[in-house]
Coordinates of C-alpha atoms in Angstrom, one line a residue:
M61 CA 14.5 -52.4 -29.1
K62 CA 18.1 -53.5 -28.2
R63 CA 16.8 -57.0 -27.4
K64 CA 15.1 -57.3 -30.8
I65 CA 18.3 -56.4 -32.6
I66 CA 20.3 -59.0 -30.5
M67 CA 17.7 -61.7 -31.2
I68 CA 17.7 -60.9 -35.0
S69 CA 21.5 -60.9 -35.1
C70 CA 21.6 -64.3 -33.3
L71 CA 19.0 -65.7 -35.7
I72 CA 21.0 -64.6 -38.7
L73 CA 24.3 -65.9 -37.3
T74 CA 22.7 -69.3 -36.5
T75 CA 21.3 -69.5 -40.0
L76 CA 24.6 -68.7 -41.6
S77 CA 26.4 -71.2 -39.4
M78 CA 24.0 -74.0 -40.2
S79 CA 24.2 -73.4 -43.9
A80 CA 28.0 -73.4 -43.9
C81 CA 28.0 -76.8 -42.3
Q82 CA 26.0 -78.7 -44.8
Q83 CA 28.0 -81.1 -47.0
Q84 CA 25.4 -82.0 -49.6
G85 CA 26.8 -81.1 -53.0
K86 CA 30.2 -80.3 -51.5
Y87 CA 32.0 -82.6 -53.9
T88 CA 31.8 -82.6 -57.6
G89 CA 33.5 -84.3 -60.5
E90 CA 34.2 -87.7 -61.8
F91 CA 35.6 -90.6 -59.8
N92 CA 39.0 -90.7 -61.4
V93 CA 41.5 -90.9 -58.5
N94 CA 42.5 -94.4 -57.5
W95 CA 42.4 -94.6 -53.7
G96 CA 44.3 -97.8 -52.9
S97 CA 45.0 -100.9 -54.7
E98 CA 42.1 -102.9 -53.3
D99 CA 38.7 -102.2 -51.7
I100 CA 39.4 -102.8 -48.0
P101 CA 36.2 -102.8 -45.9
E102 CA 37.8 -100.6 -43.2
H103 CA 38.7 -97.9 -45.8
L104 CA 35.2 -98.0 -47.3
Q105 CA 33.7 -97.6 -43.8
R106 CA 35.9 -94.6 -43.0
L107 CA 34.9 -93.0 -46.3
E108 CA 31.2 -93.6 -45.5
D109 CA 31.6 -92.3 -42.0
N110 CA 33.1 -89.1 -43.3
N111 CA 30.5 -88.6 -46.1
I112 CA 33.1 -88.9 -48.8
P113 CA 31.7 -90.3 -52.0
Y114 CA 33.5 -93.2 -53.7
E115 CA 33.1 -95.9 -56.3
T116 CA 34.5 -99.4 -56.5
R117 CA 35.6 -100.8 -59.9
D118 CA 37.5 -104.0 -60.5
G119 CA 38.3 -104.3 -56.8
K120 CA 39.7 -100.7 -56.5
I121 CA 38.4 -97.6 -54.7
F122 CA 38.0 -94.5 -56.8
I123 CA 37.3 -91.0 -55.3
Q124 CA 36.7 -87.6 -56.8
E125 CA 39.7 -85.3 -57.2
D126 CA 38.3 -82.7 -54.9
T127 CA 37.9 -85.3 -52.1
V128 CA 41.6 -86.2 -51.9
N129 CA 42.5 -83.9 -49.0
D130 CA 39.5 -84.9 -46.9
A131 CA 40.0 -88.6 -47.7
T132 CA 43.7 -88.3 -46.6
E133 CA 42.7 -86.6 -43.3
C134 CA 40.1 -89.2 -42.4
C135 CA 41.8 -92.4 -43.6
T136 CA 45.5 -92.0 -42.6

């Protein structure tokens, strides 16, 4: 009986841990923050490697407002 409780607890804990780590849908909003004055390939690669969504317009990188802290951490 005790073993079943431990197994169920581990299963629940694992499920909660895995769901907390998923990033899909983590960021929302419009791409309205200008991230740099030009689209440098190294910056784009860092953003892609860290799953940070971005857009390029007129040679500039734009990110979503709620990605600024994560972009700062990965790209500086």
